[in-house]
Each structure stands twice: as C-alpha cells, then as structure tokens.
C-alpha cells in the first residue's frame, strides 16, 4: 500500500469518531442485531463493528485486504479477546466454498471495492440458500443535482479516501446481483459532509 494508505489507516477512526458518537455506532448496532449463524464481514477495516455482533453469531470471520487496516483489525481482535478469525482478502476474491455463511456484512465497503458487481457476486456465492446480506453504505443521492455534484467530486474522494466513490447506487447493484432486497431505508450520515449523504441501510437475501 502507498504511504498515504498507511496514513489513512491511522486517521480512519479519528475521522469517523464524531459520527460514531452521534449515531453511526447505534446504526451499526441496529443493523448487526440481525446477524446470525456463521457470519462473514467484508472489508472490516479497523474493527468498528466488532462490539456489535449478537450471541446469535456462532462464528465470525473478518476480511480486510489492506495490510495497515488488517494489522489494526488483528490488534483489536486480540485486545478484546474476541473469537473472530481475520483474513487478508478482498471482496472480489473470497477464499471460501459456496454456501459457507448464513450472514454477510458490509458497512462502508461497497463504496471502495474495485468491482462492485464481482464483490456482490462473491457475497451471494458464499451465502447459503436463504442467507442474508446486511449493509450500511453511503450512496448516490436521489436528487439529480446532488448526484451530479457527487460525480464531480468522486475523483478527488477516490484519491483522498483510498478508492471511495461518492456516487454508487449500491441498493440497485445489490438487486442486480440477484439478491432480494427485503429491507431498505435511508438515514442521515451523522455529523458528516452533505456530499456523503445519504446512508442506505438494509437487508437482502439470497
């Protein structure tokens, strides 16, 4: 990873800290309360979801492709004494057999993956029939003018935030990948820039 990538991994939690305190952590908790069975988290970053998984999760596997983030994730798992496995793997190429998981989790992930369709295809592949995808993502704004503004700023955002896109219509991509979208709502991204609005939070089944 680049020098900026290593710096970004250091800054990631401080950048999100105010948002987490003003409601983002609660949004994570509400979403992850639905997780069950063998659970896979894509792009787990530094592990901000780790404390929100319920007892219904029988096994937890966390993937993170970027080494600086993965190192921080591994340290958090150790420090919490959590029974979670960390693998350095990207969402586009998941090293798991078909139908391996009951739940796949993605929070603030699909904005950064290189290939959204492939990543969602992999998520669907590793889910058992009837398995669920839980997601929390900042997405393309439904207002056309604000969406165009997101498009204009995305090249800058990608540089600053290590590949993050402002303008991805993630719920539409989820249904295009063959999932059935069973829950979706839009929320305000707490204490965050207007260009990062809104958050799409929901559940889709295989």
PDB file of C-alpha atoms in Angstrom:
ATOM      1  CA  UNK A   1       0.000   0.000   0.000  1.00  0.00           C
ATOM      2  CA  UNK A   2       1.068   3.611  -0.565  1.00  0.00           C
ATOM      3  CA  UNK A   3       2.346   5.887   2.176  1.00  0.00           C
ATOM      4  CA  UNK A   4      -0.994   7.711   2.094  1.00  0.00           C
ATOM      5  CA  UNK A   5      -2.745   4.376   2.527  1.00  0.00           C
ATOM      6  CA  UNK A   6      -0.820   3.774   5.744  1.00  0.00           C
ATOM      7  CA  UNK A   7      -1.588   7.295   6.949  1.00  0.00           C
ATOM      8  CA  UNK A   8      -5.276   6.860   6.076  1.00  0.00           C
ATOM      9  CA  UNK A   9      -5.442   3.667   8.162  1.00  0.00           C
ATOM     10  CA  UNK A  10      -4.143   5.704  11.117  1.00  0.00           C
ATOM     11  CA  UNK A  11      -6.644   8.504  10.525  1.00  0.00           C
ATOM     12  CA  UNK A  12      -9.673   6.320   9.768  1.00  0.00           C
ATOM     13  CA  UNK A  13     -11.078   6.058  13.286  1.00  0.00           C
ATOM     14  CA  UNK A  14     -10.388   9.699  14.230  1.00  0.00           C
ATOM     15  CA  UNK A  15     -12.182  10.783  11.031  1.00  0.00           C
ATOM     16  CA  UNK A  16     -15.258   8.746  11.979  1.00  0.00           C
ATOM     17  CA  UNK A  17     -15.149   9.386  15.721  1.00  0.00           C
ATOM     18  CA  UNK A  18     -17.669  12.245  15.844  1.00  0.00           C
ATOM     19  CA  UNK A  19     -20.074  10.410  13.521  1.00  0.00           C
ATOM     20  CA  UNK A  20     -19.806   7.273  15.654  1.00  0.00           C
ATOM     21  CA  UNK A  21     -20.589   9.214  18.818  1.00  0.00           C
ATOM     22  CA  UNK A  22     -23.568  10.973  17.267  1.00  0.00           C
ATOM     23  CA  UNK A  23     -25.392   7.923  15.977  1.00  0.00           C
ATOM     24  CA  UNK A  24     -23.331   5.933  13.490  1.00  0.00           C
ATOM     25  CA  UNK A  25     -22.383   3.392  16.154  1.00  0.00           C
ATOM     26  CA  UNK A  26     -26.075   2.987  17.017  1.00  0.00           C
ATOM     27  CA  UNK A  27     -26.927   2.449  13.344  1.00  0.00           C
ATOM     28  CA  UNK A  28     -24.268  -0.253  13.157  1.00  0.00           C
ATOM     29  CA  UNK A  29     -25.661  -1.918  16.293  1.00  0.00           C
ATOM     30  CA  UNK A  30     -29.224  -1.903  14.984  1.00  0.00           C
ATOM     31  CA  UNK A  31     -28.181  -3.474  11.703  1.00  0.00           C
ATOM     32  CA  UNK A  32     -25.899  -6.111  13.193  1.00  0.00           C
ATOM     33  CA  UNK A  33     -28.515  -7.209  15.719  1.00  0.00           C
ATOM     34  CA  UNK A  34     -29.929  -9.207  12.782  1.00  0.00           C
ATOM     35  CA  UNK A  35     -26.719 -11.188  12.204  1.00  0.00           C
ATOM     36  CA  UNK A  36     -26.921 -14.918  12.907  1.00  0.00           C
ATOM     37  CA  UNK A  37     -25.064 -18.156  12.385  1.00  0.00           C
ATOM     38  CA  UNK A  38     -21.740 -18.287  10.595  1.00  0.00           C
ATOM     39  CA  UNK A  39     -21.045 -14.668   9.683  1.00  0.00           C
ATOM     40  CA  UNK A  40     -18.598 -13.058   7.267  1.00  0.00           C
ATOM     41  CA  UNK A  41     -17.762  -9.359   7.365  1.00  0.00           C
ATOM     42  CA  UNK A  42     -16.319  -7.850   4.199  1.00  0.00           C
ATOM     43  CA  UNK A  43     -13.750  -5.066   4.465  1.00  0.00           C
ATOM     44  CA  UNK A  44     -13.855  -4.990   8.242  1.00  0.00           C
ATOM     45  CA  UNK A  45     -11.356  -2.125   8.377  1.00  0.00           C
ATOM     46  CA  UNK A  46     -10.145  -1.471  11.909  1.00  0.00           C
ATOM     47  CA  UNK A  47     -12.977  -3.464  13.503  1.00  0.00           C
ATOM     48  CA  UNK A  48     -15.545  -0.831  14.435  1.00  0.00           C
ATOM     49  CA  UNK A  49     -18.332  -3.427  14.130  1.00  0.00           C
ATOM     50  CA  UNK A  50     -16.688  -5.930  16.426  1.00  0.00           C
ATOM     51  CA  UNK A  51     -18.547  -4.999  19.598  1.00  0.00           C
ATOM     52  CA  UNK A  52     -21.979  -5.064  17.947  1.00  0.00           C
ATOM     53  CA  UNK A  53     -22.314  -8.725  16.973  1.00  0.00           C
ATOM     54  CA  UNK A  54     -25.027 -10.608  18.921  1.00  0.00           C
ATOM     55  CA  UNK A  55     -24.814 -14.022  20.566  1.00  0.00           C
ATOM     56  CA  UNK A  56     -26.740 -15.461  17.609  1.00  0.00           C
ATOM     57  CA  UNK A  57     -23.492 -15.266  15.611  1.00  0.00           C
ATOM     58  CA  UNK A  58     -21.904 -18.697  16.068  1.00  0.00           C
ATOM     59  CA  UNK A  59     -18.707 -17.976  14.131  1.00  0.00           C
ATOM     60  CA  UNK A  60     -17.244 -14.695  12.889  1.00  0.00           C
ATOM     61  CA  UNK A  61     -14.808 -14.278  10.005  1.00  0.00           C
ATOM     62  CA  UNK A  62     -13.465 -10.800   9.209  1.00  0.00           C
ATOM     63  CA  UNK A  63     -11.818  -9.984   5.877  1.00  0.00           C
ATOM     64  CA  UNK A  64      -9.698  -6.921   5.137  1.00  0.00           C
ATOM     65  CA  UNK A  65      -7.477  -6.576   2.060  1.00  0.00           C
ATOM     66  CA  UNK A  66      -5.333  -3.602   3.082  1.00  0.00           C
ATOM     67  CA  UNK A  67      -2.387  -4.538   5.299  1.00  0.00           C
ATOM     68  CA  UNK A  68      -2.364  -1.391   7.521  1.00  0.00           C
ATOM     69  CA  UNK A  69      -6.072  -1.766   8.229  1.00  0.00           C
ATOM     70  CA  UNK A  70      -5.765  -5.519   8.736  1.00  0.00           C
ATOM     71  CA  UNK A  71      -2.970  -5.033  11.282  1.00  0.00           C
ATOM     72  CA  UNK A  72      -5.184  -2.730  13.324  1.00  0.00           C
ATOM     73  CA  UNK A  73      -8.081  -5.148  12.991  1.00  0.00           C
ATOM     74  CA  UNK A  74      -5.954  -8.058  14.217  1.00  0.00           C
ATOM     75  CA  UNK A  75      -4.804  -5.978  17.187  1.00  0.00           C
ATOM     76  CA  UNK A  76      -8.391  -5.094  18.100  1.00  0.00           C
ATOM     77  CA  UNK A  77      -9.462  -8.734  17.945  1.00  0.00           C
ATOM     78  CA  UNK A  78      -6.553  -9.682  20.234  1.00  0.00           C
ATOM     79  CA  UNK A  79      -7.175  -6.832  22.657  1.00  0.00           C
ATOM     80  CA  UNK A  80     -10.872  -7.688  23.002  1.00  0.00           C
ATOM     81  CA  UNK A  81     -10.206 -11.409  23.274  1.00  0.00           C
ATOM     82  CA  UNK A  82     -12.779 -11.869  20.522  1.00  0.00           C
ATOM     83  CA  UNK A  83     -13.291 -15.265  18.934  1.00  0.00           C
ATOM     84  CA  UNK A  84     -13.027 -13.969  15.379  1.00  0.00           C
ATOM     85  CA  UNK A  85     -10.810 -15.027  12.512  1.00  0.00           C
ATOM     86  CA  UNK A  86      -9.125 -12.329  10.412  1.00  0.00           C
ATOM     87  CA  UNK A  87      -8.201 -12.985   6.788  1.00  0.00           C
ATOM     88  CA  UNK A  88      -6.422 -10.570   4.467  1.00  0.00           C
ATOM     89  CA  UNK A  89      -8.657 -10.964   1.437  1.00  0.00           C
ATOM     90  CA  UNK A  90     -10.563  -8.669  -0.899  1.00  0.00           C
ATOM     91  CA  UNK A  91     -14.296  -8.862  -1.544  1.00  0.00           C
ATOM     92  CA  UNK A  92     -13.755  -9.660  -5.230  1.00  0.00           C
ATOM     93  CA  UNK A  93     -11.992 -12.957  -4.467  1.00  0.00           C
ATOM     94  CA  UNK A  94     -13.300 -14.630  -1.315  1.00  0.00           C
ATOM     95  CA  UNK A  95     -11.409 -17.785  -0.306  1.00  0.00           C
ATOM     96  CA  UNK A  96     -14.485 -19.692   0.847  1.00  0.00           C
ATOM     97  CA  UNK A  97     -16.618 -22.507  -0.537  1.00  0.00           C
ATOM     98  CA  UNK A  98     -20.073 -21.886  -1.953  1.00  0.00           C
ATOM     99  CA  UNK A  99     -22.820 -21.613   0.676  1.00  0.00           C
ATOM    100  CA  UNK A 100     -20.381 -21.255   3.594  1.00  0.00           C
ATOM    101  CA  UNK A 101     -22.126 -18.477   5.547  1.00  0.00           C
ATOM    102  CA  UNK A 102     -25.521 -17.574   6.944  1.00  0.00           C
ATOM    103  CA  UNK A 103     -24.817 -13.826   7.058  1.00  0.00           C
ATOM    104  CA  UNK A 104     -22.554 -11.477   5.116  1.00  0.00           C
ATOM    105  CA  UNK A 105     -21.998  -7.967   6.493  1.00  0.00           C
ATOM    106  CA  UNK A 106     -20.784  -4.900   4.601  1.00  0.00           C
ATOM    107  CA  UNK A 107     -20.576  -1.474   6.237  1.00  0.00           C
ATOM    108  CA  UNK A 108     -18.954   1.378   4.294  1.00  0.00           C
ATOM    109  CA  UNK A 109     -17.369  -1.189   1.972  1.00  0.00           C
ATOM    110  CA  UNK A 110     -19.023  -1.194  -1.456  1.00  0.00           C
ATOM    111  CA  UNK A 111     -18.015   2.439  -1.990  1.00  0.00           C
ATOM    112  CA  UNK A 112     -14.371   1.361  -2.150  1.00  0.00           C
ATOM    113  CA  UNK A 113     -14.235  -2.058  -3.824  1.00  0.00           C
ATOM    114  CA  UNK A 114     -12.720  -2.129  -7.290  1.00  0.00           C
ATOM    115  CA  UNK A 115     -15.521  -4.197  -8.834  1.00  0.00           C
ATOM    116  CA  UNK A 116     -18.929  -3.872  -7.176  1.00  0.00           C
ATOM    117  CA  UNK A 117     -20.682  -6.494  -9.303  1.00  0.00           C
ATOM    118  CA  UNK A 118     -17.966  -9.084  -8.715  1.00  0.00           C
ATOM    119  CA  UNK A 119     -17.881  -8.355  -4.976  1.00  0.00           C
ATOM    120  CA  UNK A 120     -21.632  -8.771  -4.676  1.00  0.00           C
ATOM    121  CA  UNK A 121     -21.479 -11.926  -6.780  1.00  0.00           C
ATOM    122  CA  UNK A 122     -18.908 -13.345  -4.389  1.00  0.00           C
ATOM    123  CA  UNK A 123     -21.026 -12.353  -1.380  1.00  0.00           C
ATOM    124  CA  UNK A 124     -24.001 -14.153  -2.898  1.00  0.00           C
ATOM    125  CA  UNK A 125     -21.908 -17.200  -3.801  1.00  0.00           C
ATOM    126  CA  UNK A 126     -20.630 -17.753  -0.255  1.00  0.00           C
ATOM    127  CA  UNK A 127     -24.093 -17.359   1.302  1.00  0.00           C
ATOM    128  CA  UNK A 128     -26.185 -20.446   1.965  1.00  0.00           C
ATOM    129  CA  UNK A 129     -29.663 -20.509   0.373  1.00  0.00           C
ATOM    130  CA  UNK A 130     -31.819 -18.117   2.382  1.00  0.00           C
ATOM    131  CA  UNK A 131     -28.704 -16.396   3.764  1.00  0.00           C
ATOM    132  CA  UNK A 132     -28.701 -12.649   4.299  1.00  0.00           C
ATOM    133  CA  UNK A 133     -26.594  -9.655   3.324  1.00  0.00           C
ATOM    134  CA  UNK A 134     -26.670  -6.811   5.862  1.00  0.00           C
ATOM    135  CA  UNK A 135     -25.417  -3.486   4.521  1.00  0.00           C
ATOM    136  CA  UNK A 136     -24.806   0.094   5.603  1.00  0.00           C
ATOM    137  CA  UNK A 137     -23.392   2.265   2.813  1.00  0.00           C
ATOM    138  CA  UNK A 138     -23.253   5.908   1.816  1.00  0.00           C
ATOM    139  CA  UNK A 139     -24.798   6.019  -1.641  1.00  0.00           C
ATOM    140  CA  UNK A 140     -25.711   8.128  -4.657  1.00  0.00           C
ATOM    141  CA  UNK A 141     -28.157  10.878  -3.713  1.00  0.00           C
ATOM    142  CA  UNK A 142     -31.659  10.505  -5.195  1.00  0.00           C
ATOM    143  CA  UNK A 143     -31.697  14.202  -6.122  1.00  0.00           C
ATOM    144  CA  UNK A 144     -30.176  14.563  -9.607  1.00  0.00           C
ATOM    145  CA  UNK A 145     -28.337  17.821  -8.899  1.00  0.00           C
ATOM    146  CA  UNK A 146     -26.729  16.480  -5.739  1.00  0.00           C
ATOM    147  CA  UNK A 147     -25.863  13.234  -7.531  1.00  0.00           C
ATOM    148  CA  UNK A 148     -24.056  15.226 -10.250  1.00  0.00           C
ATOM    149  CA  UNK A 149     -22.103  17.022  -7.532  1.00  0.00           C
ATOM    150  CA  UNK A 150     -21.092  13.636  -6.117  1.00  0.00           C
ATOM    151  CA  UNK A 151     -19.928  12.587  -9.579  1.00  0.00           C
ATOM    152  CA  UNK A 152     -17.771  15.710  -9.897  1.00  0.00           C
ATOM    153  CA  UNK A 153     -16.117  15.199  -6.524  1.00  0.00           C
ATOM    154  CA  UNK A 154     -15.642  11.427  -6.748  1.00  0.00           C
ATOM    155  CA  UNK A 155     -12.196  11.616  -8.479  1.00  0.00           C
ATOM    156  CA  UNK A 156     -10.930  13.717  -5.557  1.00  0.00           C
ATOM    157  CA  UNK A 157     -12.604  11.482  -2.974  1.00  0.00           C
ATOM    158  CA  UNK A 158     -11.042   8.386  -4.530  1.00  0.00           C
ATOM    159  CA  UNK A 159      -7.582   9.884  -4.070  1.00  0.00           C
ATOM    160  CA  UNK A 160      -8.145  11.173  -0.559  1.00  0.00           C
ATOM    161  CA  UNK A 161     -10.115   8.192   0.811  1.00  0.00           C
ATOM    162  CA  UNK A 162      -8.294   5.296  -0.841  1.00  0.00           C
ATOM    163  CA  UNK A 163     -10.751   4.455  -3.605  1.00  0.00           C
ATOM    164  CA  UNK A 164     -14.018   5.655  -2.046  1.00  0.00           C
ATOM    165  CA  UNK A 165     -16.756   6.571  -4.552  1.00  0.00           C
ATOM    166  CA  UNK A 166     -19.432   9.083  -3.603  1.00  0.00           C
ATOM    167  CA  UNK A 167     -21.906   8.187  -6.323  1.00  0.00           C
ATOM    168  CA  UNK A 168     -22.549   4.449  -6.251  1.00  0.00           C
ATOM    169  CA  UNK A 169     -26.169   3.278  -6.337  1.00  0.00           C
ATOM    170  CA  UNK A 170     -25.441   0.311  -4.105  1.00  0.00           C
ATOM    171  CA  UNK A 171     -29.006  -0.947  -3.408  1.00  0.00           C
ATOM    172  CA  UNK A 172     -29.645  -1.164  -7.167  1.00  0.00           C
ATOM    173  CA  UNK A 173     -26.370  -3.065  -7.575  1.00  0.00           C
ATOM    174  CA  UNK A 174     -27.441  -5.489  -4.840  1.00  0.00           C
ATOM    175  CA  UNK A 175     -30.657  -6.375  -6.642  1.00  0.00           C
ATOM    176  CA  UNK A 176     -28.811  -6.568  -9.976  1.00  0.00           C
ATOM    177  CA  UNK A 177     -26.519  -9.179  -8.390  1.00  0.00           C
ATOM    178  CA  UNK A 178     -29.500 -11.480  -7.785  1.00  0.00           C
ATOM    179  CA  UNK A 179     -30.358 -10.631  -4.185  1.00  0.00           C
ATOM    180  CA  UNK A 180     -33.895  -9.993  -2.980  1.00  0.00           C
ATOM    181  CA  UNK A 181     -33.952  -6.676  -1.157  1.00  0.00           C
ATOM    182  CA  UNK A 182     -36.182  -7.218   1.888  1.00  0.00           C
ATOM    183  CA  UNK A 183     -35.397  -4.076   3.880  1.00  0.00           C
ATOM    184  CA  UNK A 184     -34.029  -0.689   2.861  1.00  0.00           C
ATOM    185  CA  UNK A 185     -34.145   2.716   4.479  1.00  0.00           C
ATOM    186  CA  UNK A 186     -32.185   5.920   4.069  1.00  0.00           C
ATOM    187  CA  UNK A 187     -30.668   7.666   7.058  1.00  0.00           C
ATOM    188  CA  UNK A 188     -28.618  10.813   7.600  1.00  0.00           C
ATOM    189  CA  UNK A 189     -24.905  10.075   7.943  1.00  0.00           C
ATOM    190  CA  UNK A 190     -24.363  11.638  11.400  1.00  0.00           C
ATOM    191  CA  UNK A 191     -22.084  14.671  11.549  1.00  0.00           C
ATOM    192  CA  UNK A 192     -20.824  14.116   8.030  1.00  0.00           C
ATOM    193  CA  UNK A 193     -20.481  16.202   4.886  1.00  0.00           C
ATOM    194  CA  UNK A 194     -23.581  16.686   2.704  1.00  0.00           C
ATOM    195  CA  UNK A 195     -21.777  15.065  -0.189  1.00  0.00           C
ATOM    196  CA  UNK A 196     -21.660  11.779   1.785  1.00  0.00           C
ATOM    197  CA  UNK A 197     -25.436  11.692   2.226  1.00  0.00           C
ATOM    198  CA  UNK A 198     -27.475   9.565   2.443  1.00  0.00           C
ATOM    199  CA  UNK A 199     -26.753   6.275   4.146  1.00  0.00           C
ATOM    200  CA  UNK A 200     -28.609   3.250   2.790  1.00  0.00           C
ATOM    201  CA  UNK A 201     -29.185   0.605   5.451  1.00  0.00           C
ATOM    202  CA  UNK A 202     -30.835  -2.701   4.766  1.00  0.00           C
ATOM    203  CA  UNK A 203     -31.065  -6.435   4.373  1.00  0.00           C
ATOM    204  CA  UNK A 204     -31.114  -8.614   1.273  1.00  0.00           C
ATOM    205  CA  UNK A 205     -31.487 -12.366   0.951  1.00  0.00           C
ATOM    206  CA  UNK A 206     -30.000 -14.918  -1.369  1.00  0.00           C
TER     207      UNK A 206
END
